[in-house]
Every structure is written in structure tokens, then in C-alpha cells.
GROMACS .gro file of C-alpha atoms in nm:
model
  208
    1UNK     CA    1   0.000   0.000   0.000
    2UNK     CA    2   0.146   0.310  -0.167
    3UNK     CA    3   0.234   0.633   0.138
    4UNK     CA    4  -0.018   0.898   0.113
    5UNK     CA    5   0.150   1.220   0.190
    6UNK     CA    6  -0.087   1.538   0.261
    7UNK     CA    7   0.005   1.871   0.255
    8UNK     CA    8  -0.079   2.136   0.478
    9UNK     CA    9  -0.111   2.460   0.358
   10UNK     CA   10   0.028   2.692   0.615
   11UNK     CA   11  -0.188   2.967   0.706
   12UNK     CA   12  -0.028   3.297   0.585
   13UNK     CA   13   0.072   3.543   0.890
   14UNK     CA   14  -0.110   3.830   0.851
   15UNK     CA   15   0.126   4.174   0.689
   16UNK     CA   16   0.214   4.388   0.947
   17UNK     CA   17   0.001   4.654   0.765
   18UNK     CA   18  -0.291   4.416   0.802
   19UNK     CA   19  -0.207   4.409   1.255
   20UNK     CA   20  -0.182   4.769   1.280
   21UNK     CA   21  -0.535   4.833   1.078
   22UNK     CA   22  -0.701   4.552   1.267
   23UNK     CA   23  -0.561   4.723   1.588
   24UNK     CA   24  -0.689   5.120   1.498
   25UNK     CA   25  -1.044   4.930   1.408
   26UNK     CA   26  -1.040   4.791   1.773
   27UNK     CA   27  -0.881   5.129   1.903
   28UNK     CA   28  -1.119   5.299   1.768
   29UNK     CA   29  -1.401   5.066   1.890
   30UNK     CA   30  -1.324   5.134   2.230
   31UNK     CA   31  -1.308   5.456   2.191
   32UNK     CA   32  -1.631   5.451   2.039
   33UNK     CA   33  -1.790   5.268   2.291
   34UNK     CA   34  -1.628   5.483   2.587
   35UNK     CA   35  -1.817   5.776   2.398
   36UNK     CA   36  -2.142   5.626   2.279
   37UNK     CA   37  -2.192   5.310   2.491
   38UNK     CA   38  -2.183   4.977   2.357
   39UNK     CA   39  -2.523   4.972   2.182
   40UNK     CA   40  -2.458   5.313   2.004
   41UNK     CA   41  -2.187   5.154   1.837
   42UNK     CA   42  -2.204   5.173   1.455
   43UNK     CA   43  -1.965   5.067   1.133
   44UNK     CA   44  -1.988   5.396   0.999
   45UNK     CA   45  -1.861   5.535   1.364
   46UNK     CA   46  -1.614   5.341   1.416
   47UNK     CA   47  -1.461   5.365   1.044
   48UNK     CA   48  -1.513   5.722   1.084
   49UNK     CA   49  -1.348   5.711   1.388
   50UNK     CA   50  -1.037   5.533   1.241
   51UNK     CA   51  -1.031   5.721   0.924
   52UNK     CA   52  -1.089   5.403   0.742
   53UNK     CA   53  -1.341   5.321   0.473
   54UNK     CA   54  -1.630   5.131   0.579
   55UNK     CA   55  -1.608   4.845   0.368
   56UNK     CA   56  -1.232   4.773   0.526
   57UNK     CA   57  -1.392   4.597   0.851
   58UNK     CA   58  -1.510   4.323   0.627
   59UNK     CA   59  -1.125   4.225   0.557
   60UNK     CA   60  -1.018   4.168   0.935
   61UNK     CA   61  -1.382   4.111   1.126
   62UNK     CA   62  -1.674   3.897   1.000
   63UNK     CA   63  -1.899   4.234   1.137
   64UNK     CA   64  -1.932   4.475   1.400
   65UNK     CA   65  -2.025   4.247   1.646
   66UNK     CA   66  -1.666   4.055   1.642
   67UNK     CA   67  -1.477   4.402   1.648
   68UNK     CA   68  -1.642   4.534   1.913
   69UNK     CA   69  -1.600   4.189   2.107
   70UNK     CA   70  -1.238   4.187   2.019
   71UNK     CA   71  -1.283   4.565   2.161
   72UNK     CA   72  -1.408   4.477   2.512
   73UNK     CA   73  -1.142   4.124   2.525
   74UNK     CA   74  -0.903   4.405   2.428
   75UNK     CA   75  -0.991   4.627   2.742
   76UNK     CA   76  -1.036   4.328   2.946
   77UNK     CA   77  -0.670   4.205   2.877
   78UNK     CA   78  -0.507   4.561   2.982
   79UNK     CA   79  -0.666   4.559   3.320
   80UNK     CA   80  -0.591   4.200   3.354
   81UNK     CA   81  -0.243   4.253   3.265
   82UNK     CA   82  -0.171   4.582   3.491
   83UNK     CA   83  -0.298   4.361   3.777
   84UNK     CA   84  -0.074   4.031   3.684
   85UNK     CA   85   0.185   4.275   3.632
   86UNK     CA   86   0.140   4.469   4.008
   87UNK     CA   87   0.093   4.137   4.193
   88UNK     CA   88   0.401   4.018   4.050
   89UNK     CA   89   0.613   4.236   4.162
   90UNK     CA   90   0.448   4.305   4.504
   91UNK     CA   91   0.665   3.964   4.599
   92UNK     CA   92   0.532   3.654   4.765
   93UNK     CA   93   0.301   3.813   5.094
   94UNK     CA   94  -0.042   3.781   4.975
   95UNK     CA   95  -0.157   4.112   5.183
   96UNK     CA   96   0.102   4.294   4.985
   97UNK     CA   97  -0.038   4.151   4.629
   98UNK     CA   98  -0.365   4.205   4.694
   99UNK     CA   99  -0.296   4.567   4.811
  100UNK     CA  100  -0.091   4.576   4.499
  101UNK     CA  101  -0.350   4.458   4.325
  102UNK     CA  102  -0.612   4.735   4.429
  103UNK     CA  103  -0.319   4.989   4.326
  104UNK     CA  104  -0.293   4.862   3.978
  105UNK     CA  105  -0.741   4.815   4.008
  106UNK     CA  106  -0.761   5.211   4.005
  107UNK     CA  107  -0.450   5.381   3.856
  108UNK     CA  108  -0.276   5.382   3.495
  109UNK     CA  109  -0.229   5.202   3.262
  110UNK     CA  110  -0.538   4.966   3.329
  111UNK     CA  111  -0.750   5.167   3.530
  112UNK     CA  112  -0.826   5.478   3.256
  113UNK     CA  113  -1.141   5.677   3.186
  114UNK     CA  114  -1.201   5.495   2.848
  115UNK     CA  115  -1.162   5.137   2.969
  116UNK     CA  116  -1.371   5.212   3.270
  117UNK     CA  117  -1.645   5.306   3.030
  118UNK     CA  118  -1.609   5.022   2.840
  119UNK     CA  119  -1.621   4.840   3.127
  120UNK     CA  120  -1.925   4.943   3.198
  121UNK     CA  121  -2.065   4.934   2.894
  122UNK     CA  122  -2.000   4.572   2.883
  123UNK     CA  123  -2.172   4.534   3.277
  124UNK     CA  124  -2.473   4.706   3.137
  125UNK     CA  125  -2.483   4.505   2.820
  126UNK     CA  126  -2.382   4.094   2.975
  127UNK     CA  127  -2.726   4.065   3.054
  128UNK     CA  128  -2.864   4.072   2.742
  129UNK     CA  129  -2.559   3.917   2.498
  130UNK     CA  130  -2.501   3.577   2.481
  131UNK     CA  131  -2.088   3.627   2.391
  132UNK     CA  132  -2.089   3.933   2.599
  133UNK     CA  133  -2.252   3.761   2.911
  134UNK     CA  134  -1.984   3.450   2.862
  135UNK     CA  135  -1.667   3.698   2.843
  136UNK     CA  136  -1.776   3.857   3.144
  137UNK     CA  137  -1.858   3.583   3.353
  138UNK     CA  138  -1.507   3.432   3.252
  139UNK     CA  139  -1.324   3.738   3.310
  140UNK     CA  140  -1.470   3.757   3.713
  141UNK     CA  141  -1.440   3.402   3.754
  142UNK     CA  142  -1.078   3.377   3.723
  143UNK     CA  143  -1.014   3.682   3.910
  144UNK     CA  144  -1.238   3.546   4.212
  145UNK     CA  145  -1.010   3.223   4.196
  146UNK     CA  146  -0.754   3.399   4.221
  147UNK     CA  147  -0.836   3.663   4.485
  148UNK     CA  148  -1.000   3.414   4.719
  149UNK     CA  149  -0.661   3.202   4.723
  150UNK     CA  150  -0.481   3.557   4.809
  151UNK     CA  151  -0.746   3.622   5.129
  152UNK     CA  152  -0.689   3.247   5.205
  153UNK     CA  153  -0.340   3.259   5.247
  154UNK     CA  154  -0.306   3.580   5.404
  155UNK     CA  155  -0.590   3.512   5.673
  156UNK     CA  156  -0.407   3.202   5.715
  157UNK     CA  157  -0.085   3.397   5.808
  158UNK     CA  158  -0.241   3.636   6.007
  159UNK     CA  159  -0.466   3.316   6.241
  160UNK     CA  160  -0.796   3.439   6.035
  161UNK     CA  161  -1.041   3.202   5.903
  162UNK     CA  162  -1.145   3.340   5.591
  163UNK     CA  163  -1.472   3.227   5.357
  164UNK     CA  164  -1.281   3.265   5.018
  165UNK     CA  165  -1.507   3.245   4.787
  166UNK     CA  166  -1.795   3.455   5.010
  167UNK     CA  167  -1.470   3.754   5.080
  168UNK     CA  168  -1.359   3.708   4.673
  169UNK     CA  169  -1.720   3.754   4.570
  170UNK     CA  170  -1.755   4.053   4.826
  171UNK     CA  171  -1.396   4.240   4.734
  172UNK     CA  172  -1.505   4.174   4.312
  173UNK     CA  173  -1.839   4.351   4.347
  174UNK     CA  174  -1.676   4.626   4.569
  175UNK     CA  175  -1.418   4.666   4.282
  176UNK     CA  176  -1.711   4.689   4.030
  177UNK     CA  177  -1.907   4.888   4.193
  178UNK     CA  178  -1.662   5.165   4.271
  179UNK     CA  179  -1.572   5.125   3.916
  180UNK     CA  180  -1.895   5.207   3.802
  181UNK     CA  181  -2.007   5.464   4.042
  182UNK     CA  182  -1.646   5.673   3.984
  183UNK     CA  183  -1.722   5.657   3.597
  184UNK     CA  184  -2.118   5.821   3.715
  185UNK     CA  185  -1.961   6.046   3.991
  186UNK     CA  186  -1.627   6.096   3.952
  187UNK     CA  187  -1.594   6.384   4.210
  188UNK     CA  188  -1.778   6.164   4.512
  189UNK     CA  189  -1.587   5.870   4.390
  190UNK     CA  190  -1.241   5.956   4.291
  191UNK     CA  191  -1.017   5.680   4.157
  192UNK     CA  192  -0.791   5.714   4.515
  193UNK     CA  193  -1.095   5.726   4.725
  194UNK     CA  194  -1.223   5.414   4.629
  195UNK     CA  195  -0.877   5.249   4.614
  196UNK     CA  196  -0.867   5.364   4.952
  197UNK     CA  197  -1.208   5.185   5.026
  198UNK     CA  198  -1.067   4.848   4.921
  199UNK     CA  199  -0.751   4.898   5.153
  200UNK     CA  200  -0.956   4.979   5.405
  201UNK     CA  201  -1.175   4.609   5.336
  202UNK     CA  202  -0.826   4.431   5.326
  203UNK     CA  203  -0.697   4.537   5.634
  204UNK     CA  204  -1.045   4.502   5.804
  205UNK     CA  205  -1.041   4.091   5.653
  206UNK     CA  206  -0.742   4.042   5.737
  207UNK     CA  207  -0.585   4.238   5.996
  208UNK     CA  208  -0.331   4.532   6.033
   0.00000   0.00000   0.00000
């Protein structure tokens, strides 16, 4: 019996052209949504937003519903990343990483006035999208996992029996919700107000 070989045609990687307009349609996406809302969201806005034509989203997205869901992962990955990136280099106590972590929750380069809008675009809109509603609910589970096992360990340290998943749940929604009210209220909710909120919850869990 004779060797069959197949081929496998190797996808091409995409020009570098291509990546950077693929990237100013999802820049501009979120910066649409930060300005409009989610809903608001149109082709011709974003395009117009980018400069682009508004046949040119056809090339890199099947429609506007994958760019602007590449738009919110893209939002969701820079506050992910600022946070991995602070409790990294807060070293190995788990009361300094997750007070690192509240740092990096409400200051530069993750916490910014347009993704906190998107953000909360994308709270207001889960409830109603399918692919929305699945990106969020992965996005707070793995935080939560990772959070409780922080409060676990430091409670632990300090002779404090904590509920992890009850204090993760608790510390996520007070996150979110100071999120959302500073992007309503800014001036009763100032980004270092309500990271000083969350401090204060730590220390209260866990103990000076």
C-alpha cells in the first residue's frame, strides 16, 4: 500500500500593515464605545473614527459584532495585565499583592477613563448578549479564583479564618461597583478614594 503524503497549507501570517489596521479598528471601537456606549456603536462610527473606509472591517472582522467583542477582550486584557503585572512584583506576601493589586485596580495604565467606560458598557450590556454575558462571567471568575486564594493565604498567616469564595465575591463587586459609580460620579468617587475603600476592606479581613 502506496504512502499517502498530505500537505498542509500553512496559514499565511497576517502583513504587518494588516495588525496595525485591525488594531486602529479595535482602538477605535473602544473609543467609540467609551463615547457612545456599547449599543450606540455603529460601522460607519467606528470607520469614521479610524479614518478608514467602511467596507475595510469586512477584511479583518466577519462584522461589528466581532470588532467590538475583540474591543471589550481588548480592554479586558489591559486591566488584567496591569494587575498580573502589580501582583508580581508586590513579591510573595499575599496582603502585599492584593494591596498591589487594588493599586494597579484604580491607577494607569489599566485603570483609565475609556476602559472604565467600556467596562461598563459591557456590565450594562452581559445581561442581554449571549458572547458578551460568557466573556464577562469568565473574566470575574478567574479573578475570584484567584483573589479568594490571596485572602486564604493571608488570613491564614495572620490566624484568620477566611470564607474565600464569600470575601472574593464581596472584594469583586466592591471593585465593580466603585468602578462604576467613579465613571457616574467621579468627584464623590475619585479613583484614590475608592482604592482607599478596598484597603480599608483588606486590612479590616485580614488584619493590620
Amino acid at each position: 500500500m502506496s504512502e499517502v503524503k498530505v500537505r498542509v497549507r500553512q496559514q499565511r501570517k497576517p502583513s504587518r500593515i494588516a495588525q496595525e489596521r485591525k488594531q486602529d479598528l479595535i482602538e477605535a471601537a473602544i473609543r467609540n464605545i467609551a463615547d457612545h456606549g456599547y449599543d450606540a456603536v455603529t460601522v460607519a462610527t467606528i470607520c469614521e473614527e479610524a479614518g478608514f473606509s467602511r467596507g475595510l472591517i469586512g477584511h479583518y472582522f466577519s462584522g461589528k459584532d466581532e470588532l467590538l467583542l475583540e474591543a471589550v477582550k481588548e480592554v479586558a486584557q489591559r486591566l488584567g495585565n496591569a494587575i498580573r503585572d502589580a501582583v508580581r512584583n508586590a513579591g510573595d506576601d499575599p496582603k502585599a499583592r492584593l494591596h498591589a493589586l487594588i493599586d494597579a485596580s484604580f491607577s494607569p495604565p489599566g485603570h483609565t477613563p475609556e476602559n472604565v467606560a467600556v467596562w461598563v458598557a459591557l456590565v450594562g450590556a452581559a445581561r442581554l448578549s449571549p458572547a458578551l454575558g460568557a466573556i464577562y462571567r469568565e473574566i470575574w471568575r478567574d479573578y475570584r479564583d484567584g483573589v479568594g486564594r490571596l485572602f486564604k493565604r493571608a488570613g491564614k498567616l495572620n490566624g484568620r479564618k477566611i470564607d474565600a469564595d464569600r470575601t472574593a465575591l464581596t472584594f469583586s463587586q466592591l471593585v465593580e461597583g466603585l468602578w462604576v459609580g467613579g465613571a457616574a460620579d467621579s468627584e464623590s468617587i475619585p479613583a484614590k478614594k475608592a482604592a482607599a475603600c478596598c484597603h480599608t476592606y483588606v486590612d479590616q479581613m485580614i488584619g493590620q
